[in-house]
């Protein structure tokens, strides 16, 4: 496998990987749609899924399900599944971008402080507009929080007009902790809504509707596509900023733009789902281990892998302790951390041989 | 935000009070015509956010998503109509036998699958979830209460929405009578003999209650004086400030508290309540916290603790 990737071109690698992953994604969706807080027979769920295929669906299947089942599947499970898919993809791409940009395997929306910044903005918006007023100002505040954080981190790391990568991570950790302290402060000020806000912070996809999907879809997809468009520049940046400069990359400009975009998709993901950790950190690593570090492959494959990972994690979250449910962030960390540890060990061994 | 919310609730309840007083005559007239229950539907009630909620028919399948509302619904005699509650709902005991729709975090699928014609929620407990439930086509009635007056309004609102107006008025007057009985007892205590109370609702961090909370009102109705008089319903409190306040009595509402560990806190052995052992740990927190008709039991329990001599 490792030897293989040297010989196969990036287009072929991307093509094969995407094909395989699309299949896995489809299977994940088909399995996950059959599970939920209530039991709907898998055949009914699949029939209903089939029914929604444009043109051919209604030809194939006569609706045989109740109105209630229809609401559960079309208005609860399906949007939740798609939202999980979108958020997972965004976090995967944001993680890959931060890691590539900062040339640091520990970079992800969390470690760089952007998630916490977005969360501070989101919580301020929630407290300002009152609990339960829908999306409202949350994404805008989350975006402002994320941008403020990344700017702060960036400025802090900027020494003599240059941004050193090591300092960037360090200042990310510093600003991130600062943001977390603001969060804690805000929480003590909202005692009567504490439970709801904390639960939201832990990351959850429960009780999200089509509104959330429709709202975040265009921005997230556009953000991810533009990042992919800059994959070659990311590759060049991986060789070092000086080399990239020599290769004709407008380093500072590209860096600023990509930091902005990665923060944007993080902020949007946070505003619809709270802070879900470990997707952005783990997913790009797994992909890189299998397919190599080429960002032209890494970015889209991370998107699909993140998507699959989060759908599966959310399925565990909503079925494991039904009728109650776990915050999905708990599941991603619980599953992600040991898996990540295993990968690190495995990689270390194979490298030392 | 909190002050704003509180003000909103106060204005709303004031508005409701006015309309309720004006409307009572009508309700009674209609009751006269048609022995009570179904005649008034469809009915329109104002929810905690000031919105008009219209209920077309007498609800037959009710899901309650907060313990307090479950208590009120049962007290109004709707045991048969309740089809779903949360796993936190433990009163009355029959509530435990109902289908569960989650805990603080609601399971929308489960709720929808029960096909309720009314979901009764509470703004401060379910706020984020209510709009999402409404989007699924559910009829949600939201109430909110942080005072005894609010509780009456909640009972009245829920009663009207479920066709139990007479039962609601009865429940309210029972509660009023019970409260009055306690207040009559403690009325004789002179101002200087009133116990100064500290209520501890959480330790690490140390949290207490103050103006604007139901618990503050309960303390006052029971003839006590809250040592904390801040314009904030719940707040983190400094343990040095408790030493300074030197309360005569301490009420601890969270489970698992130990007398020894409270007495062992640095300097707390100087506090009058600790010296006298006037600390209560086993009070049923639910009657102090849940805004239901059982608030009268809460007031009585506190009064009994503060002035046992009056209840012999």
XYZ file of C-alpha atoms in Angstrom:
665
model
C 0.000 0.000 0.000
C 2.666 2.430 1.083
C 4.793 1.538 -1.893
C 1.762 1.584 -4.178
C 0.949 5.206 -3.676
C 4.269 6.200 -5.195
C 3.281 4.625 -8.477
C -0.365 5.521 -8.784
C -1.102 9.105 -9.818
C -3.111 11.341 -7.496
C -6.113 11.351 -9.795
C -6.344 7.567 -9.760
C -5.836 7.440 -6.014
C -8.512 10.070 -5.473
C -10.884 8.345 -7.872
C -10.558 4.920 -6.280
C -10.716 6.274 -2.739
C -13.771 8.409 -3.457
C -15.567 5.546 -5.155
C -14.934 3.181 -2.262
C -15.815 5.812 0.327
C -18.986 6.848 -1.475
C -20.084 3.236 -1.287
C -19.217 3.048 2.405
C -21.018 6.356 2.976
C -24.120 4.982 1.310
C -23.991 1.796 3.363
C -23.499 3.882 6.537
C -26.536 5.975 5.687
C -28.619 2.901 4.917
C -27.655 1.268 8.215
C -27.971 4.417 10.319
C -31.376 5.401 8.992
C -32.788 2.180 10.420
C -31.712 3.071 13.963
C -33.143 5.700 16.250
C -34.946 6.517 19.449
C -37.956 4.527 18.306
C -37.981 1.288 16.432
C -39.059 1.529 12.838
C -38.572 -1.695 10.856
C -35.479 -1.436 8.691
C -37.485 -2.399 5.619
C -39.888 0.493 6.213
C -36.991 2.918 6.632
C -35.325 1.686 3.467
C -38.564 1.780 1.543
C -39.046 5.364 2.617
C -35.496 6.217 1.619
C -36.032 4.624 -1.772
C -39.300 6.512 -2.155
C -37.411 9.818 -1.957
C -35.209 9.071 -4.962
C -36.411 11.583 -7.549
C -38.568 10.254 -10.385
C -37.973 6.527 -9.914
C -38.778 6.346 -6.176
C -42.551 6.873 -6.376
C -42.683 4.449 -9.308
C -41.056 1.704 -7.297
C -42.840 2.053 -4.003
C -46.334 2.661 -2.771
C -46.307 4.515 0.580
C -47.309 2.000 3.230
C -46.184 3.917 6.331
C -48.072 6.079 8.806
C -47.974 9.855 9.044
C -46.079 9.563 12.324
C -43.402 7.359 10.791
C -43.135 9.840 7.972
C -42.416 12.708 10.377
C -39.905 10.621 12.315
C -37.995 9.566 9.246
C -38.209 12.574 6.967
C -38.176 15.336 9.540
C -36.044 13.915 12.334
C -33.714 11.175 11.127
C -32.966 12.288 7.605
C -32.014 15.927 8.349
C -30.024 14.767 11.354
C -28.140 12.284 9.218
C -27.368 14.851 6.559
C -26.367 17.458 9.120
C -24.030 14.954 10.767
C -22.628 14.200 7.354
C -22.032 17.885 6.596
C -20.545 18.691 9.983
C -18.287 15.625 9.894
C -17.046 16.578 6.430
C -16.384 20.174 7.475
C -14.482 19.185 10.582
C -12.408 16.711 8.578
C -11.530 19.337 5.992
C -10.878 22.026 8.608
C -8.550 19.630 10.429
C -6.680 18.706 7.242
C -6.324 22.380 6.329
C -5.041 23.470 9.727
C -2.624 20.559 9.839
C -1.313 21.264 6.359
C -1.141 24.987 6.847
C 0.583 24.838 10.206
C 2.632 21.779 9.337
C 1.732 20.353 12.677
C 0.006 17.029 13.209
C -1.632 18.297 16.394
C -3.428 21.167 14.719
C -7.176 20.986 14.477
C -10.030 23.431 15.095
C -9.820 22.528 18.783
C -6.118 22.853 19.456
C -5.847 26.056 17.475
C -8.561 27.615 19.634
C -11.002 28.293 16.812
C -13.666 25.912 18.123
C -13.614 27.563 21.546
C -13.735 31.011 19.948
C -16.725 30.002 17.855
C -18.378 28.493 20.914
C -17.908 31.719 22.897
C -19.605 33.646 20.096
C -22.392 31.097 19.840
C -23.056 31.057 23.592
C -23.141 34.865 23.708
C -25.689 34.806 20.893
C -27.770 32.136 22.635
C -27.785 34.110 25.891
C -28.537 37.405 24.139
C -31.415 36.225 22.015
C -32.787 33.933 24.691
C -32.851 30.187 24.801
C -34.916 28.516 22.147
C -35.101 31.175 19.476
C -33.769 28.924 16.733
C -30.639 29.628 14.720
C -30.950 33.415 14.710
C -27.689 35.212 15.324
C -25.768 32.138 16.436
C -23.744 31.500 13.248
C -22.772 35.144 12.838
C -21.605 35.395 16.422
C -19.823 32.056 16.101
C -18.075 33.298 12.985
C -17.048 36.535 14.677
C -15.765 34.529 17.643
C -13.794 32.201 15.382
C -12.339 35.052 13.318
C -11.406 37.030 16.383
C -9.663 33.987 17.785
C -7.737 33.147 14.641
C -6.713 36.798 14.181
C -5.549 36.960 17.768
C -3.651 33.700 17.412
C -2.140 34.856 14.155
C -1.098 38.272 15.436
C 0.331 36.765 18.586
C 2.470 34.396 16.527
C 3.548 37.093 14.092
C 7.094 38.162 14.723
C 8.704 40.625 12.349
C 6.128 40.161 9.619
C 6.522 36.395 9.584
C 4.374 33.797 11.227
C 6.366 30.951 12.646
C 4.393 27.731 12.702
C 5.569 26.549 16.130
C 4.569 29.846 17.703
C 1.213 29.663 15.983
C 0.304 26.388 17.689
C 1.506 27.731 21.015
C -0.491 30.925 20.710
C -3.444 28.802 19.581
C -3.285 26.912 22.837
C -2.983 30.167 24.817
C -5.863 31.935 23.104
C -7.883 28.727 23.214
C -7.523 28.499 27.002
C -8.445 32.146 27.275
C -11.598 31.533 25.252
C -12.428 28.516 27.404
C -12.172 30.704 30.499
C -14.613 33.185 28.946
C -16.924 30.269 28.246
C -16.761 29.128 31.858
C -17.485 32.671 32.974
C -20.507 32.906 30.686
C -21.764 29.607 32.044
C -21.648 30.798 35.658
C -23.707 33.787 34.517
C -26.399 31.581 33.043
C -27.238 29.298 35.937
C -30.873 28.894 34.944
C -29.960 27.635 31.486
C -26.782 25.864 32.470
C -27.868 22.379 31.554
C -29.033 23.320 28.097
C -25.957 25.353 27.268
C -23.547 22.735 28.564
C -25.291 20.015 26.641
C -25.133 22.133 23.541
C -21.425 22.753 24.128
C -20.667 19.057 24.381
C -21.759 18.758 20.802
C -25.044 17.251 19.782
C -27.044 16.708 16.647
C -30.289 16.079 18.479
C -33.341 18.147 17.651
C -31.885 19.689 14.536
C -34.152 20.276 11.589
C -33.941 20.858 7.859
C -33.475 24.533 8.670
C -30.005 23.762 10.006
C -29.125 21.643 6.988
C -30.383 24.128 4.427
C -28.743 27.003 6.218
C -25.271 25.495 6.544
C -25.134 23.482 3.313
C -24.112 26.160 0.772
C -21.445 27.787 2.936
C -19.910 24.519 4.054
C -19.785 23.051 0.560
C -18.414 26.280 -0.942
C -15.836 26.590 1.838
C -14.652 23.037 1.343
C -14.475 23.386 -2.436
C -12.427 26.567 -2.280
C -10.036 24.950 0.170
C -9.682 22.010 -2.208
C -8.946 24.479 -4.988
C -5.885 25.593 -2.990
C -4.690 22.028 -2.390
C -1.592 22.511 -4.564
C -0.595 25.577 -2.573
C -1.027 23.539 0.593
C 1.284 20.927 -0.887
C 3.850 23.601 -1.621
C 3.489 25.026 1.877
C 4.236 21.592 3.271
C 7.741 21.932 1.848
C 8.326 25.013 3.933
C 7.260 28.583 3.433
C 10.478 29.668 1.721
C 10.247 26.846 -0.786
C 6.588 27.620 -1.370
C 7.476 31.231 -1.993
C 10.062 30.123 -4.549
C 7.442 27.927 -6.193
C 5.358 31.015 -6.784
C 2.863 30.691 -3.940
C 1.810 33.969 -2.390
C 2.424 32.492 1.014
C 0.983 35.105 3.376
C -2.074 35.642 1.214
C -2.864 31.973 0.775
C -2.272 31.363 4.454
C -4.647 34.147 5.467
C -7.323 32.985 3.062
C -7.111 29.359 4.101
C -7.096 30.220 7.798
C -10.208 32.283 7.163
C -11.960 29.515 5.244
C -11.070 26.784 7.710
C -12.314 29.032 10.521
C -15.483 29.758 8.590
C -16.468 26.127 8.144
C -15.505 25.410 11.758
C -17.668 28.276 13.000
C -20.627 27.093 10.950
C -20.216 23.521 12.088
C -20.034 24.702 15.710
C -23.091 26.905 15.352
C -25.293 24.039 14.182
C -23.889 21.244 16.306
C -21.868 22.630 19.221
C -18.236 21.641 19.667
C -17.542 18.131 18.462
C -13.944 17.142 19.058
C -11.581 14.575 17.605
C -13.049 14.454 14.100
C -10.761 17.182 12.793
C -7.748 15.685 14.527
C -8.189 11.993 13.773
C -9.660 11.863 10.294
C -6.884 13.590 8.299
C -4.300 11.406 10.029
C -6.033 8.207 9.064
C -6.408 9.385 5.492
C -2.794 10.505 5.301
C -1.582 7.142 6.560
C -3.446 5.314 3.846
C -3.251 7.695 0.903
C -0.272 9.897 1.571
C -0.016 13.618 2.236
C -1.109 15.034 -1.144
C -3.753 17.613 -0.262
C -5.491 17.202 -3.597
C -6.452 13.736 -2.345
C -6.399 14.442 1.372
C -9.005 17.229 1.393
C -11.916 15.492 -0.391
C -11.183 12.100 1.151
C -11.044 13.655 4.641
C -14.435 15.186 3.951
C -16.024 11.851 3.134
C -14.258 10.011 5.935
C -15.246 12.663 8.480
C -18.766 12.403 7.217
C -18.900 8.639 7.666
C -17.229 8.824 11.073
C -19.699 11.369 12.429
C -22.773 9.573 11.081
C -21.629 6.379 12.802
C -20.758 8.207 16.018
C -24.160 9.879 16.049
C -25.899 6.561 15.492
C -24.133 5.241 18.596
C -25.024 8.461 20.438
C -28.730 8.181 19.824
C -29.165 4.433 20.272
C -26.830 3.418 23.117
C -28.900 4.775 26.015
C -32.301 5.275 24.320
C -34.753 6.858 24.952
C -32.145 9.264 26.268
C -29.042 10.018 24.260
C -25.356 10.859 24.605
C -23.804 14.041 23.263
C -22.111 12.976 20.051
C -18.923 14.780 21.144
C -18.615 12.254 23.937
C -18.800 9.396 21.445
C -16.286 10.878 18.995
C -13.768 11.396 21.781
C -14.491 8.033 23.382
C -14.041 6.170 20.109
C -11.576 8.583 18.534
C -8.983 8.848 21.268
C -8.162 5.125 21.640
C -8.276 4.660 17.878
C -5.892 7.546 17.429
C -3.571 6.114 20.078
C -3.618 2.750 18.319
C -2.788 4.375 14.990
C 0.104 6.265 16.493
C 1.556 3.086 17.977
C 1.049 1.116 14.783
C 2.721 3.788 12.722
C 5.633 4.067 15.102
C 6.232 0.317 14.928
C 6.140 0.118 11.159
C 8.473 3.059 10.909
C 11.013 1.627 13.308
C 11.173 -1.643 11.414
C -30.612 38.446 29.858
C -31.930 36.947 33.066
C -33.308 40.224 34.300
C -34.901 40.772 30.961
C -36.435 37.329 31.049
C -37.640 37.829 34.581
C -39.188 41.152 33.678
C -40.840 39.574 30.710
C -42.253 36.809 32.879
C -43.481 39.338 35.424
C -45.129 41.514 32.799
C -46.633 38.473 31.197
C -47.973 37.099 34.406
C -49.359 40.515 35.251
C -51.019 40.644 31.855
C -52.306 37.126 32.307
C -53.611 37.984 35.738
C -55.578 40.886 34.339
C -57.021 38.869 31.493
C -57.639 35.904 33.773
C -59.529 38.016 36.285
C -61.550 39.579 33.520
C -62.210 36.241 31.916
C -63.112 34.295 34.986
C -66.679 35.471 34.927
C -67.092 34.147 31.420
C -65.615 30.799 32.224
C -67.937 30.387 35.152
C -70.928 31.364 33.075
C -70.118 28.780 30.489
C -69.566 26.186 33.152
C -73.056 26.879 34.340
C -74.427 26.124 30.916
C -72.480 22.986 30.296
C -71.215 21.199 33.355
C -67.647 22.106 32.701
C -65.331 20.247 30.447
C -65.570 20.287 26.689
C -67.739 23.283 25.998
C -65.035 25.882 25.592
C -62.933 24.263 22.917
C -61.214 25.471 20.860
C -59.452 27.498 23.563
C -56.617 29.958 23.238
C -54.072 30.447 26.009
C -50.953 32.579 26.284
C -47.722 30.660 26.686
C -44.594 31.688 28.609
C -43.362 33.625 25.582
C -46.587 35.596 25.248
C -47.718 33.739 22.190
C -51.293 32.628 21.640
C -51.619 28.873 21.600
C -54.903 27.543 20.296
C -56.010 24.071 21.227
C -58.783 22.755 19.054
C -60.064 19.842 21.062
C -59.775 18.499 24.567
C -56.302 16.900 24.539
C -56.487 13.125 24.772
C -52.788 12.289 24.458
C -50.508 14.521 26.491
C -46.716 14.338 26.711
C -45.136 16.211 29.608
C -41.448 17.012 29.316
C -40.741 18.523 32.749
C -41.281 16.998 36.204
C -43.217 20.037 37.450
C -45.721 19.949 34.602
C -46.194 16.225 35.078
C -47.122 16.911 38.704
C -49.609 19.594 37.709
C -51.186 17.393 35.027
C -51.638 14.532 37.469
C -53.024 16.908 40.094
C -55.610 18.065 37.557
C -56.786 14.483 37.163
C -55.260 13.842 33.738
C -53.529 10.560 34.621
C -55.262 8.726 31.781
C -54.463 11.339 29.175
C -50.722 11.451 29.919
C -48.932 9.183 27.449
C -45.332 10.229 27.949
C -43.100 11.782 30.620
C -39.348 12.096 31.173
C -37.266 9.769 33.291
C -36.869 12.603 35.825
C -40.589 12.624 36.532
C -40.996 10.763 39.809
C -44.111 12.333 41.321
C -46.743 11.077 41.718
C -45.507 7.480 41.758
C -47.782 6.574 38.832
C -45.727 8.891 36.640
C -42.915 6.365 36.722
C -45.071 3.848 34.871
C -45.588 6.120 31.869
C -43.576 5.885 28.665
C -40.278 7.776 28.811
C -39.363 10.387 26.216
C -35.826 11.145 27.417
C -34.490 13.136 30.357
C -33.443 16.778 30.138
C -32.448 15.966 26.639
C -35.599 15.020 24.808
C -35.962 12.289 22.261
C -37.980 13.880 19.472
C -38.558 10.594 17.705
C -40.051 9.060 20.806
C -42.326 12.037 21.366
C -43.577 12.024 17.784
C -44.122 8.267 17.869
C -46.509 8.666 20.822
C -48.679 10.894 18.610
C -49.514 13.438 21.306
C -52.067 16.158 20.691
C -50.430 18.325 23.362
C -46.870 18.621 24.653
C -46.497 20.559 27.896
C -43.045 22.103 28.341
C -41.231 24.607 30.523
C -39.277 27.507 29.068
C -36.295 27.361 31.435
C -35.931 23.602 31.111
C -36.775 22.932 27.467
C -36.169 26.319 25.851
C -33.802 25.198 23.107
C -35.937 22.218 22.229
C -39.359 23.833 21.957
C -39.011 25.434 18.481
C -37.635 22.171 17.101
C -40.569 20.226 18.507
C -42.965 22.739 16.991
C -41.337 22.311 13.604
C -42.276 18.648 13.771
C -45.913 19.669 13.880
C -46.384 19.157 17.604
C -48.641 21.430 19.628
C -46.424 22.680 22.448
C -47.694 24.586 25.460
C -44.863 26.311 27.320
C -45.217 27.594 30.862
C -42.724 29.173 33.218
C -42.861 29.918 36.919
C -40.451 31.422 39.394
C -42.945 32.571 41.988
C -46.086 31.335 43.696
C -48.168 33.686 41.550
C -46.543 32.247 38.424
C -47.372 28.759 39.639
C -51.052 29.667 39.877
C -50.864 31.035 36.361
C -49.196 27.852 35.087
C -51.878 25.735 36.700
C -54.572 27.979 35.255
C -53.012 27.904 31.774
C -52.584 24.139 31.764
C -56.086 23.716 33.189
C -57.631 25.849 30.462
C -55.672 24.074 27.742
C -56.769 20.653 28.938
C -60.389 21.423 29.733
C -59.835 21.260 33.476
C -60.599 24.846 34.417
C -62.676 23.954 37.465
C -60.054 21.506 38.731
C -57.373 24.140 38.193
C -59.225 26.726 40.266
C -59.787 24.129 42.943
C -56.119 23.163 43.007
C -55.152 26.824 43.258
C -57.491 27.529 46.132
C -56.318 24.414 47.971
C -52.744 25.566 47.592
C -53.650 29.070 48.704
C -55.413 27.723 51.772
C -52.449 25.542 52.706
C -50.046 28.457 52.285
C -52.324 30.725 54.287
C -52.394 28.246 57.150
C -48.599 28.259 57.381
C -48.389 32.010 57.037
C -50.974 32.492 59.780
C -48.803 30.385 62.066
C -45.576 32.273 61.407
C -47.225 35.703 61.347
C -46.978 35.938 65.112
C -43.193 35.794 65.112
C -41.675 39.197 65.676
C -39.185 40.561 63.195
C -36.207 40.123 65.549
C -37.115 36.509 66.308
C -37.237 35.485 62.655
C -34.589 33.019 61.623
C -31.993 34.214 59.176
C -31.492 31.457 56.638
C -28.856 30.471 54.131
C -29.979 28.086 51.408
C -27.240 26.050 49.782
C -28.281 24.572 46.464
C -24.870 23.364 45.358
C -21.413 23.003 46.827
C -18.200 23.395 44.838
C -19.152 25.821 43.519
C -21.199 27.127 46.413
C -24.505 28.313 44.966
C -27.350 30.001 46.744
C -30.719 31.541 45.991
C -31.781 35.144 46.107
C -34.440 37.589 44.988
C -36.400 36.509 41.962
C -36.234 32.803 42.689
C -39.080 30.648 43.912
C -36.860 29.413 46.751
C -36.353 32.958 48.044
C -40.097 33.427 48.153
C -40.537 30.083 49.925
C -38.076 31.183 52.630
C -39.982 34.411 53.163
C -43.397 32.753 53.196
C -42.134 30.288 55.790
C -41.257 33.232 58.033
C -37.531 33.125 57.411
C -35.224 35.848 56.183
C -32.835 35.019 53.369
C -29.369 36.258 54.389
C -28.642 36.807 50.706
C -30.514 39.787 49.299
C -29.107 40.235 45.806
C -30.918 41.056 42.597
C -30.099 37.719 41.035
C -32.194 34.564 41.421
C -29.316 32.085 41.699
C -25.722 32.956 42.279
C -22.340 31.634 43.194
C -21.629 32.707 46.745
C -18.420 33.294 48.618
C -17.954 31.137 51.713
C -16.462 34.089 53.615
C -19.675 35.954 52.955
C -21.591 33.161 54.697
C -19.362 33.644 57.760
C -20.118 37.350 57.670
C -23.861 36.752 57.219
C -23.819 34.296 60.132
C -27.171 32.589 59.396
C -29.284 31.040 62.164
C -30.252 28.153 59.931
C -28.925 26.444 56.818
C -31.011 24.522 54.295
C -29.113 22.185 52.003
C -31.008 20.986 48.963
C -28.573 18.834 46.991
C -28.277 15.126 47.738
C -25.288 13.560 49.446
C -24.412 16.453 51.752
C -22.889 15.588 55.134
C -23.278 17.526 58.354
C -19.674 16.868 59.420
C -18.202 18.118 56.193
C -20.210 21.341 56.386
C -19.182 21.894 60.005
C -15.583 21.124 59.059
C -15.349 23.913 56.495
C -12.784 26.472 57.652
C -14.386 28.903 60.074
C -17.879 27.520 59.696
C -17.911 26.318 63.298
C -18.355 30.019 64.133
C -21.675 30.162 62.294
C -24.732 30.218 64.558
C -26.534 27.552 62.513
C -23.563 25.189 62.831
C -23.226 25.854 66.577
C -26.917 25.111 67.101
C -26.927 22.221 64.657
C -29.745 23.982 62.823
C -28.934 22.502 59.452
C -31.373 20.457 57.429
C -30.082 18.070 54.794
C -32.966 15.704 54.175
C -35.621 18.123 52.989
C -37.258 16.942 49.772
C -35.589 19.275 47.294
C -38.314 18.706 44.722
C -40.930 20.548 46.771
C -38.584 23.539 46.951
C -37.454 23.498 43.353
C -40.370 22.400 41.226
C -42.928 25.095 40.539
C -46.051 23.085 41.329
C -48.894 23.087 43.829
C -46.560 21.208 46.162
C -44.846 24.543 46.809
C -47.210 24.754 49.813
C -45.622 21.578 51.179
C -42.247 23.205 50.606
C -43.203 26.284 52.572
C -44.590 24.136 55.357
C -41.495 21.938 55.489
C -39.255 24.998 55.773
C -41.488 26.561 58.425
C -41.486 23.308 60.410
C -37.718 23.221 60.271
C -37.312 26.862 61.295
C -40.012 27.001 63.968
C -40.788 23.454 65.120
C -42.435 24.841 68.277
C -45.272 26.283 66.168
C -46.170 22.905 64.763
C -46.511 20.858 67.932
